[in-house]
PDB file of C-alpha atoms and ligand atoms in Angstrom:
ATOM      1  CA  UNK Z 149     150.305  79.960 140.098  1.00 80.00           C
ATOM      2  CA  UNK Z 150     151.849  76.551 141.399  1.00 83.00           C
ATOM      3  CA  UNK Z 151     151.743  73.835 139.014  1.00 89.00           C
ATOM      4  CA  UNK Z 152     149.200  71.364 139.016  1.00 91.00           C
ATOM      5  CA  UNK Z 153     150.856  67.529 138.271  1.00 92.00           C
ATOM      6  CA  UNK Z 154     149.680  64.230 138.258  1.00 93.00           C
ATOM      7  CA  UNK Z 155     150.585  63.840 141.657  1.00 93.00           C
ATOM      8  CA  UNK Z 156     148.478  66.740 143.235  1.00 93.00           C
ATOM      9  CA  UNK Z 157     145.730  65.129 140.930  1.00 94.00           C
ATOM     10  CA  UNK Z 158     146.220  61.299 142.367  1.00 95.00           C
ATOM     11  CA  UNK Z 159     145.756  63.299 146.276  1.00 95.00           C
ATOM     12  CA  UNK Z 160     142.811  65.361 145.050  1.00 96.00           C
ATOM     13  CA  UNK Z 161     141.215  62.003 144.015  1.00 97.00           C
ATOM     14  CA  UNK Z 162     142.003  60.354 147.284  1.00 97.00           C
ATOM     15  CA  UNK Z 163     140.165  63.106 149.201  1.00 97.00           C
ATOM     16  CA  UNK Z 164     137.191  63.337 146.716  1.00 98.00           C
ATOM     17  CA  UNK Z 165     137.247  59.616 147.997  1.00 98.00           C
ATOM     18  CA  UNK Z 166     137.600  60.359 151.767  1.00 98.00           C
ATOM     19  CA  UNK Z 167     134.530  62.686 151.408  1.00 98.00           C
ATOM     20  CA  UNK Z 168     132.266  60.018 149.680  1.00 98.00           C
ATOM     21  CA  UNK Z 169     133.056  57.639 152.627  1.00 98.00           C
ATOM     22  CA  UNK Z 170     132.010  60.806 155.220  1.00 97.00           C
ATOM     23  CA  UNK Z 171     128.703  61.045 153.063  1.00 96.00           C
ATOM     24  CA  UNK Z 172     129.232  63.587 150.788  1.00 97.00           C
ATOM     25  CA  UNK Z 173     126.879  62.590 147.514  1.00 97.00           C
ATOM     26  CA  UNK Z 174     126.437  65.820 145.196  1.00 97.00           C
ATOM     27  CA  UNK Z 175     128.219  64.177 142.018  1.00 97.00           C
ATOM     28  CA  UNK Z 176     128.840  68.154 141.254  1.00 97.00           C
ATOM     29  CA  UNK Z 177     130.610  68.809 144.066  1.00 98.00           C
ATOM     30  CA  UNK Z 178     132.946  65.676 144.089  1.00 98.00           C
ATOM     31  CA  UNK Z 179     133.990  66.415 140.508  1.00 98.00           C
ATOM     32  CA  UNK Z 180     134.645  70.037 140.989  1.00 98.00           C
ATOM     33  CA  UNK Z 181     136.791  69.364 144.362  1.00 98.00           C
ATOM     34  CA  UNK Z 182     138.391  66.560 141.790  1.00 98.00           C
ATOM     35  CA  UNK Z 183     139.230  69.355 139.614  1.00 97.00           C
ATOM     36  CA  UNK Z 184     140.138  72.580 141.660  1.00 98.00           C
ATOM     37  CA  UNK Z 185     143.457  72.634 143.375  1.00 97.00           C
ATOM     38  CA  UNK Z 186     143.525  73.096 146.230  1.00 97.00           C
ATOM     39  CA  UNK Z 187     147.059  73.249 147.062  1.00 95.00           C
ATOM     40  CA  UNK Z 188     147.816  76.396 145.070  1.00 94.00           C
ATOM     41  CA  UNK Z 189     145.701  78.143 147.995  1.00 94.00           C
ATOM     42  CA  UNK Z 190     148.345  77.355 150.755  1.00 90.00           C
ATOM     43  CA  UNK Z 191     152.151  78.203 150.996  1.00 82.00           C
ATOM     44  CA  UNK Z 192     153.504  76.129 149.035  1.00 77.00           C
ATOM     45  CA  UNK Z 193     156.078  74.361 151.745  1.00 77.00           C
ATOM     46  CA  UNK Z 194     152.561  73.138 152.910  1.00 81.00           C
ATOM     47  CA  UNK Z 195     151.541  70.662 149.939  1.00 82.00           C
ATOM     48  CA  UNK Z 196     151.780  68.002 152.064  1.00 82.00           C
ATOM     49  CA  UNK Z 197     148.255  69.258 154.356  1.00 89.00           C
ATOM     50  CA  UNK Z 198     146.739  70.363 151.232  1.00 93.00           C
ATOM     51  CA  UNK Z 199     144.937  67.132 150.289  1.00 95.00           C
ATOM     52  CA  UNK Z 200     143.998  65.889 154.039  1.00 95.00           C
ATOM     53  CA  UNK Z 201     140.516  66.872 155.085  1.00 96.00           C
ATOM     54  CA  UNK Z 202     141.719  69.632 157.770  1.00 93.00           C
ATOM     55  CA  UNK Z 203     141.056  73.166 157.805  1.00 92.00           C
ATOM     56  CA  UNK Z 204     144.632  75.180 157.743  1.00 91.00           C
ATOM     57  CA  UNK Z 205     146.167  78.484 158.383  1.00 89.00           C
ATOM     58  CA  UNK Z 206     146.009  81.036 155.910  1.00 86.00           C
ATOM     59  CA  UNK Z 207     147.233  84.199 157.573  1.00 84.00           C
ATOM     60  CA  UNK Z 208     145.909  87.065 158.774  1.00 83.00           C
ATOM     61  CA  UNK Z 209     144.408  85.235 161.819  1.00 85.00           C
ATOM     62  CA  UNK Z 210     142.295  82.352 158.771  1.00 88.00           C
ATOM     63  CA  UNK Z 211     141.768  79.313 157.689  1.00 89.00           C
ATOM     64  CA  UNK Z 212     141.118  77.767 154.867  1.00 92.00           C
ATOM     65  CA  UNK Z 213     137.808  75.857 155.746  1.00 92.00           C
ATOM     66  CA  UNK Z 214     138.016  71.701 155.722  1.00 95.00           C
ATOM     67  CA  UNK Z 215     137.279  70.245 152.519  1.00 97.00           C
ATOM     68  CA  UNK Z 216     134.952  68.481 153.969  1.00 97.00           C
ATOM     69  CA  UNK Z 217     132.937  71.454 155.209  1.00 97.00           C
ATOM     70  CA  UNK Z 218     133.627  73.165 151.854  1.00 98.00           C
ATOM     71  CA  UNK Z 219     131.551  70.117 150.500  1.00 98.00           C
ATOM     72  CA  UNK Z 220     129.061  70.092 152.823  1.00 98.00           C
ATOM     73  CA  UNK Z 221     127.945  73.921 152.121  1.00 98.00           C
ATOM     74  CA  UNK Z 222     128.771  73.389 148.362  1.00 98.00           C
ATOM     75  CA  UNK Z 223     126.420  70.534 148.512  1.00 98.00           C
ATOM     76  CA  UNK Z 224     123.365  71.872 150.963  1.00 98.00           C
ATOM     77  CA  UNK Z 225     123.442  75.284 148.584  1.00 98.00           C
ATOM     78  CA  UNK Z 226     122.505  72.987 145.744  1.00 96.00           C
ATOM     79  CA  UNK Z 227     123.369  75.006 143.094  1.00 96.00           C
ATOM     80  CA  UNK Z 228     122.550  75.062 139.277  1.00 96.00           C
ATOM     81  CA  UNK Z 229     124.564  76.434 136.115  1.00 96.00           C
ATOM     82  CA  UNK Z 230     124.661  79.930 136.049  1.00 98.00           C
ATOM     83  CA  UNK Z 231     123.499  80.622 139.383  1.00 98.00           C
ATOM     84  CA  UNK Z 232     124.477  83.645 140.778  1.00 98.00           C
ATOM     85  CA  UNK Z 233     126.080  83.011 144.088  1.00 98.00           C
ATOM     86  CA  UNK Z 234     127.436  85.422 147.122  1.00 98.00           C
ATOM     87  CA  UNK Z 235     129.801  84.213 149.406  1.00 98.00           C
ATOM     88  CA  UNK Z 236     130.595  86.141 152.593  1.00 98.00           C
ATOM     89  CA  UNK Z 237     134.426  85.364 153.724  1.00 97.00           C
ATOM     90  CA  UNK Z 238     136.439  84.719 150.734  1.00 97.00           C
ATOM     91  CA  UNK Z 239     139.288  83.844 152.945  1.00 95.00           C
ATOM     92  CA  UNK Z 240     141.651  81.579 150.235  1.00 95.00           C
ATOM     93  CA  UNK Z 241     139.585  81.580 147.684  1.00 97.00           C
ATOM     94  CA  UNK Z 242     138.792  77.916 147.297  1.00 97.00           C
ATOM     95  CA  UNK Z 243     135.489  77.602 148.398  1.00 98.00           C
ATOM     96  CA  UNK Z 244     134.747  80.259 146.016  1.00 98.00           C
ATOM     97  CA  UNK Z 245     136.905  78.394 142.983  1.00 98.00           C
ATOM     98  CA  UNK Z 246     134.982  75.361 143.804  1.00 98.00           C
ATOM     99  CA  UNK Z 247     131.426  76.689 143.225  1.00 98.00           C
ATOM    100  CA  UNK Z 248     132.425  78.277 139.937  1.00 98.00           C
ATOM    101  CA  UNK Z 249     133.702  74.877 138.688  1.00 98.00           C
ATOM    102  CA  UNK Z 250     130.216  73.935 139.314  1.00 98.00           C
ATOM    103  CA  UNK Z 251     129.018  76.386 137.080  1.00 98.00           C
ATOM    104  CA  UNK Z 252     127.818  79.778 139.429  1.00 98.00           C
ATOM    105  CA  UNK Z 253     129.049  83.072 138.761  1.00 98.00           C
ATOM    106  CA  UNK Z 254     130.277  83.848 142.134  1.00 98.00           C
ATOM    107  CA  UNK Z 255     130.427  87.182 143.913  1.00 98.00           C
ATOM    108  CA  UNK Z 256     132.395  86.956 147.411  1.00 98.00           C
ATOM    109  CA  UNK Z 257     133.146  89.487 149.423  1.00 98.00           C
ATOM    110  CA  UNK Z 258     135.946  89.853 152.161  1.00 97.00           C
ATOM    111  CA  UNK Z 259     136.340  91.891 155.114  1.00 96.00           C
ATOM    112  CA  UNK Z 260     140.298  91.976 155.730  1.00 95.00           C
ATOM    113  CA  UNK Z 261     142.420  93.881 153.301  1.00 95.00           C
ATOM    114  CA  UNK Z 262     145.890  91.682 153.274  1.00 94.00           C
ATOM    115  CA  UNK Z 263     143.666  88.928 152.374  1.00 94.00           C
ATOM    116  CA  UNK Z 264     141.414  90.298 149.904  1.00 96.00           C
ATOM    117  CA  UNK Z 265     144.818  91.579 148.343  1.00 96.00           C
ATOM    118  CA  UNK Z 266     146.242  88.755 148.730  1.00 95.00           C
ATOM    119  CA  UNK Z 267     143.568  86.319 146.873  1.00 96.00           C
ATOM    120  CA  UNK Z 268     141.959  88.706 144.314  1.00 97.00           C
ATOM    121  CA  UNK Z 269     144.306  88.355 141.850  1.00 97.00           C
ATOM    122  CA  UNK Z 270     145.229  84.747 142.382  1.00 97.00           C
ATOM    123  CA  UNK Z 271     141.335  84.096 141.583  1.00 98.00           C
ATOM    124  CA  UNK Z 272     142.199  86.061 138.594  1.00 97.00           C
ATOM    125  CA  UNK Z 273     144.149  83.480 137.027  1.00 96.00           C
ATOM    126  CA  UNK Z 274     141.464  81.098 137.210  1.00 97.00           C
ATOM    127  CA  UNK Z 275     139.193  80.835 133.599  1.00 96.00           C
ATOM    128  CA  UNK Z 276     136.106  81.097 136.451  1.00 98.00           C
ATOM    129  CA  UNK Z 277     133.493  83.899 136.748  1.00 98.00           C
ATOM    130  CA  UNK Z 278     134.407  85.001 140.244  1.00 98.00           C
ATOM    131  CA  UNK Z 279     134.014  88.563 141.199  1.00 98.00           C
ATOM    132  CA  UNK Z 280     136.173  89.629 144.647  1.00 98.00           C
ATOM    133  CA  UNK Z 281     134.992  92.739 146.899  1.00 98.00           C
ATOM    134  CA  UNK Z 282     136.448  94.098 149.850  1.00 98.00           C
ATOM    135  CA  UNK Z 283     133.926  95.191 152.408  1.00 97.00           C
ATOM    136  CA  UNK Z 284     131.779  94.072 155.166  1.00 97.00           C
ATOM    137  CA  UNK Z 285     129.947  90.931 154.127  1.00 98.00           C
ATOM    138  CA  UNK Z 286     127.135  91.695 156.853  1.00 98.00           C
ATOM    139  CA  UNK Z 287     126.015  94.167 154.138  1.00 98.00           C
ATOM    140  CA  UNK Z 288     126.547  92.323 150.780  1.00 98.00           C
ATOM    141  CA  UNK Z 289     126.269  93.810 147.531  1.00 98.00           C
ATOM    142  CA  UNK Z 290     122.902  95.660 147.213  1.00 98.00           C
ATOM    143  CA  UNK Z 291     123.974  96.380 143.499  1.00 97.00           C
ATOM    144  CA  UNK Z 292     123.998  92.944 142.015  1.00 98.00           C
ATOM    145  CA  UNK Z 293     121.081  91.389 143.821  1.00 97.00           C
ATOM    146  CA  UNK Z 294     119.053  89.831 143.659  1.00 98.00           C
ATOM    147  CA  UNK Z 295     121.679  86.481 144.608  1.00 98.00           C
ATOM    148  CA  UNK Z 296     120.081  82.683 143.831  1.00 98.00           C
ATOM    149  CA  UNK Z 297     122.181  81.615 146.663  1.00 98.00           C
ATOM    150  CA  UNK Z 298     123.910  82.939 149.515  1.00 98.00           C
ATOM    151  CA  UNK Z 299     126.776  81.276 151.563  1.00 98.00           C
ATOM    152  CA  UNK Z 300     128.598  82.141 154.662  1.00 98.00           C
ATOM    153  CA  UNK Z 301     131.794  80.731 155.561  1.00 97.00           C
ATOM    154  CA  UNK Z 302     132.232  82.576 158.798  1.00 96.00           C
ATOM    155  CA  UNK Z 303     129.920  82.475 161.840  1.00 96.00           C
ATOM    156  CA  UNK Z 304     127.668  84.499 161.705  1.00 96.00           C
ATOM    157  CA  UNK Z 305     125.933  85.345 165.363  1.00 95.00           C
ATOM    158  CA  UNK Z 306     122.545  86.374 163.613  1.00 95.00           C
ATOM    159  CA  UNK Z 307     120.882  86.095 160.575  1.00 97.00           C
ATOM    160  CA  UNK Z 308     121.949  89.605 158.550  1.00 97.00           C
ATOM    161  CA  UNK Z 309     118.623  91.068 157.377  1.00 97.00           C
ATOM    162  CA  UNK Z 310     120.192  92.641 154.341  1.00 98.00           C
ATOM    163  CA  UNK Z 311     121.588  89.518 152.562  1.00 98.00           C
ATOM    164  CA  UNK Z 312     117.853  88.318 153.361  1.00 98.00           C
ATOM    165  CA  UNK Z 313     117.113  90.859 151.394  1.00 98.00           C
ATOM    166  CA  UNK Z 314     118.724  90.547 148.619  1.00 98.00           C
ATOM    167  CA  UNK Z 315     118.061  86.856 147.975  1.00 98.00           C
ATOM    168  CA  UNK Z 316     115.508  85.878 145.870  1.00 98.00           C
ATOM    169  CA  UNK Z 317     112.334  83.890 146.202  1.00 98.00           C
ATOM    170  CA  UNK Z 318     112.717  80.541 146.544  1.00 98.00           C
ATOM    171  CA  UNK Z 319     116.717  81.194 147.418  1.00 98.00           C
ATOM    172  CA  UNK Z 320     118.751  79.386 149.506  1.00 98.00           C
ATOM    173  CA  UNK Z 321     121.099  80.648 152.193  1.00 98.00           C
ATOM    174  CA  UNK Z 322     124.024  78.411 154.122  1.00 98.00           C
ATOM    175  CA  UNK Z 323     124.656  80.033 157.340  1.00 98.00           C
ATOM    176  CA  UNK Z 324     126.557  78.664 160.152  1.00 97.00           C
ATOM    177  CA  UNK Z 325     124.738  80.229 163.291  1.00 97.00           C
ATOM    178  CA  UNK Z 326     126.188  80.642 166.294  1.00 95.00           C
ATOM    179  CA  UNK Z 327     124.619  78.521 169.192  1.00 90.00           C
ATOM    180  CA  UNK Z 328     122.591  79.932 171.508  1.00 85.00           C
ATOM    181  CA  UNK Z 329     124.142  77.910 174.413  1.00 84.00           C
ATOM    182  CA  UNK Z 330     127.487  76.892 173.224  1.00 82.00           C
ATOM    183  CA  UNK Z 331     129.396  80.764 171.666  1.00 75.00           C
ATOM    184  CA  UNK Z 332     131.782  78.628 170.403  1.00 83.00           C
ATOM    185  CA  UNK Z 333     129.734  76.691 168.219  1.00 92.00           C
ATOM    186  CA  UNK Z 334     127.593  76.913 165.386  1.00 96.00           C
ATOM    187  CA  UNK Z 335     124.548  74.630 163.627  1.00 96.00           C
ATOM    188  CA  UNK Z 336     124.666  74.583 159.441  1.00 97.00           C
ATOM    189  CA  UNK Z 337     121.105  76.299 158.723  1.00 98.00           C
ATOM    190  CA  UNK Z 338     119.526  76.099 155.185  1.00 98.00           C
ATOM    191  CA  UNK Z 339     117.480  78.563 154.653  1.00 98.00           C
ATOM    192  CA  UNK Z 340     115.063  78.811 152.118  1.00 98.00           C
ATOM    193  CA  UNK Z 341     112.787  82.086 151.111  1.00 98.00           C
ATOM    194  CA  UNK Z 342     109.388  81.796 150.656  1.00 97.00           C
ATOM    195  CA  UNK Z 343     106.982  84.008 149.010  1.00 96.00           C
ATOM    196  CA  UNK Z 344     105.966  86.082 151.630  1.00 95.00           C
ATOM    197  CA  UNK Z 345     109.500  86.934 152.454  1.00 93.00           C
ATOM    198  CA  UNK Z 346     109.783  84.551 155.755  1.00 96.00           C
ATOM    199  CA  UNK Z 347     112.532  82.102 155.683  1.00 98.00           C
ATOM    200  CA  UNK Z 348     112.228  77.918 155.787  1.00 98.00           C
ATOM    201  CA  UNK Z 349     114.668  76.806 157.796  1.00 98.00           C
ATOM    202  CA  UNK Z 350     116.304  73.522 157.889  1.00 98.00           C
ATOM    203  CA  UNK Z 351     119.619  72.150 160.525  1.00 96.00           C
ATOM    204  CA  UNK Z 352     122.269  69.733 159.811  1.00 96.00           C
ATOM    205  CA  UNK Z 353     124.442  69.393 162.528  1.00 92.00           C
ATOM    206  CA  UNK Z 354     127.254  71.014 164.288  1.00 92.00           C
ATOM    207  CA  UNK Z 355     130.041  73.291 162.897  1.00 91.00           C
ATOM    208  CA  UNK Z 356     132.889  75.439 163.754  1.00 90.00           C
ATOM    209  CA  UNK Z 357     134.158  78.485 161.952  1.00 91.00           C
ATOM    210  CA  UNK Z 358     135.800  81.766 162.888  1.00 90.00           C
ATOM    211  CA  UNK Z 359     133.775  84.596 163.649  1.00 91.00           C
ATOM    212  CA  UNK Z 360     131.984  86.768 161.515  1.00 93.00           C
ATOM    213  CA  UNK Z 361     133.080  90.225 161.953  1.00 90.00           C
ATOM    214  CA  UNK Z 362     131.530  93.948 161.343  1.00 90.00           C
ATOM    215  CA  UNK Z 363     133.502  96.513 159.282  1.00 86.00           C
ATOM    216  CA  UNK Z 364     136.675  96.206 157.041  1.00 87.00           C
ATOM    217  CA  UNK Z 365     140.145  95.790 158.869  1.00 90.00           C
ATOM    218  CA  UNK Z 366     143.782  96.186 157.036  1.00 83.00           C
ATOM    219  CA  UNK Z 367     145.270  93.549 158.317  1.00 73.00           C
TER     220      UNK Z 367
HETATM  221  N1  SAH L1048     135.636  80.637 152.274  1.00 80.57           N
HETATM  222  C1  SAH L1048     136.993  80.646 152.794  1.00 80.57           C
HETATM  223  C2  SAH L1048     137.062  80.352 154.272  1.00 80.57           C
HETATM  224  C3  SAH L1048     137.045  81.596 154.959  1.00 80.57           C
HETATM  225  S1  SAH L1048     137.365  81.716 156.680  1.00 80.57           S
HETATM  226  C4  SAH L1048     137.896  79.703 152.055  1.00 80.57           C
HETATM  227  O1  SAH L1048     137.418  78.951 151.206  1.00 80.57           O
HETATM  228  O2  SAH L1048     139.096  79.744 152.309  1.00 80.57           O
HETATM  229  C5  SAH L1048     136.276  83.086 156.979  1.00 80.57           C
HETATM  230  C6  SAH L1048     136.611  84.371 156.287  1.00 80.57           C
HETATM  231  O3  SAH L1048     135.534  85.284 156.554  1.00 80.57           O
HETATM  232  C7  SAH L1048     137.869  85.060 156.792  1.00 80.57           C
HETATM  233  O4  SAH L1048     138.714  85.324 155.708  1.00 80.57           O
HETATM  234  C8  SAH L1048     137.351  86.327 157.444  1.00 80.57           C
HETATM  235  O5  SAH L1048     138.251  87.418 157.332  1.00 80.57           O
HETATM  236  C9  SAH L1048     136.078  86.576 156.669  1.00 80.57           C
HETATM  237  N2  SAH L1048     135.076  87.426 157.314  1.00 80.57           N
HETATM  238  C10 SAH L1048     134.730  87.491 158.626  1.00 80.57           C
HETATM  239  N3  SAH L1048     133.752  88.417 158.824  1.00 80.57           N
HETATM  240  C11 SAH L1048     133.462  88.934 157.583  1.00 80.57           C
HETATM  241  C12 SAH L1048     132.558  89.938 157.114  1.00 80.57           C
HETATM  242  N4  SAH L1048     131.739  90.594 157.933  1.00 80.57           N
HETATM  243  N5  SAH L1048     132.542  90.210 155.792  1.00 80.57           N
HETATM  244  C13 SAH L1048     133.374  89.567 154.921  1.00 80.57           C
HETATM  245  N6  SAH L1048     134.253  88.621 155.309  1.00 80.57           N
HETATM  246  C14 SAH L1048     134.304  88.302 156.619  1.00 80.57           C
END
């Protein structure tokens, strides 16, 4: 892994500061994006874009979301030690590092080989309980529900019944939905299970993510 130095530290701090001013208030979340580095998730001749609040190439067609959004769904999921957590699109990794320094074991599950071969085993060097899949998020993973939390970090252009499914009661989902009037949009849903199996839902604005896609690919 790329070092980690006092330098990449003083930029991580800047950026937990830049996301205070744009609202963010979960202490949790600010620490762990104080903590997890997110440079070691881009090439490394791209350090410089690491601690700016963009979203950036990560190859295979990606991105590595914006911090900003990455604190935004960290923050709506409102997670809890020990939570277990699936995240559809594992993309970098980072999103995933970042709820596991808030204490949830995380399960995330990619659909594109190169990049699930790509970040599985740099996850691996984290000291984090993060467990990577290959296969088509749409589906989840029927053998570890049932999940406390869900997140998606792709967008999704329907609700998928079967990660409905396999939330619990009282679970929360983060889903950016695709607009009905606007394909290239999406609103930030919350969604919250109730007992009889319907879903509370809750919006927060405007997003943009790249698609969410059926079946695996190799590249
Ligand atoms: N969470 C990522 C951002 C991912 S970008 C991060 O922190 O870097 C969205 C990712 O979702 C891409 O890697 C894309 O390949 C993946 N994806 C799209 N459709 C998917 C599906 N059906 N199942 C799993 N992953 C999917």
């Amino acid at each position: 892994m790329q070092e980690d130095n006092y330098r990449h530290r003083g930029m991580r701090q800047n950026l937990v500061q830049v996301l205070k001013d744009k609202g963010i208030s979960d202490v949790n979340v600010l620490n762990a994006i104080g903590i997890v580095p997110r440079h070691v998730f881009l090439e490394s001749s791209f350090i410089e874009y690491a601690y700016q609040d963009r979203p950036f190439p990560i190859g295979s067609g990606q991105t590595i979301s914006q911090p900003f959004t990455v604190a935004m769904q960290s923050q709506l999921l409102s997670v809890e030690k020990g939570m277990k957590v699936l995240e559809i699109g594992t993309g970098s990794g980072y999103q995933a590092c970042v709820l596991a320094q808030m204490g949830a074991k995380v399960f995330t599950v990619e659909r594109q080989r190169n990049l699930y071969n790509k970040t599985k085993p740099l996850l691996a060097e984290f000291p984090y309980h993060i467990k990577t899949f290959l296969g088509d998020g749409n589906k989840g993973l029927p053998m570890f529900k049932p999940f406390d939390r869900v997140i998606i970090t792709a967008a999704a252009p329907e609700i998928p019944q079967d990660l409905v499914n396999q939330l619990r009661t009282g679970g929360i989902m983060v889903i950016p939905l695709n607009d009905e009037t606007d394909a290239m949009k999406q609103k930030m849903l919350r969604l919250t299970k109730q007992e009889d199996g319907s879903l509370r839902r809750e919006e927060f604005g405007e997003c943009k993510f790249v698609p969410m896609l059926k079946d695996v690919a190799n590249d």
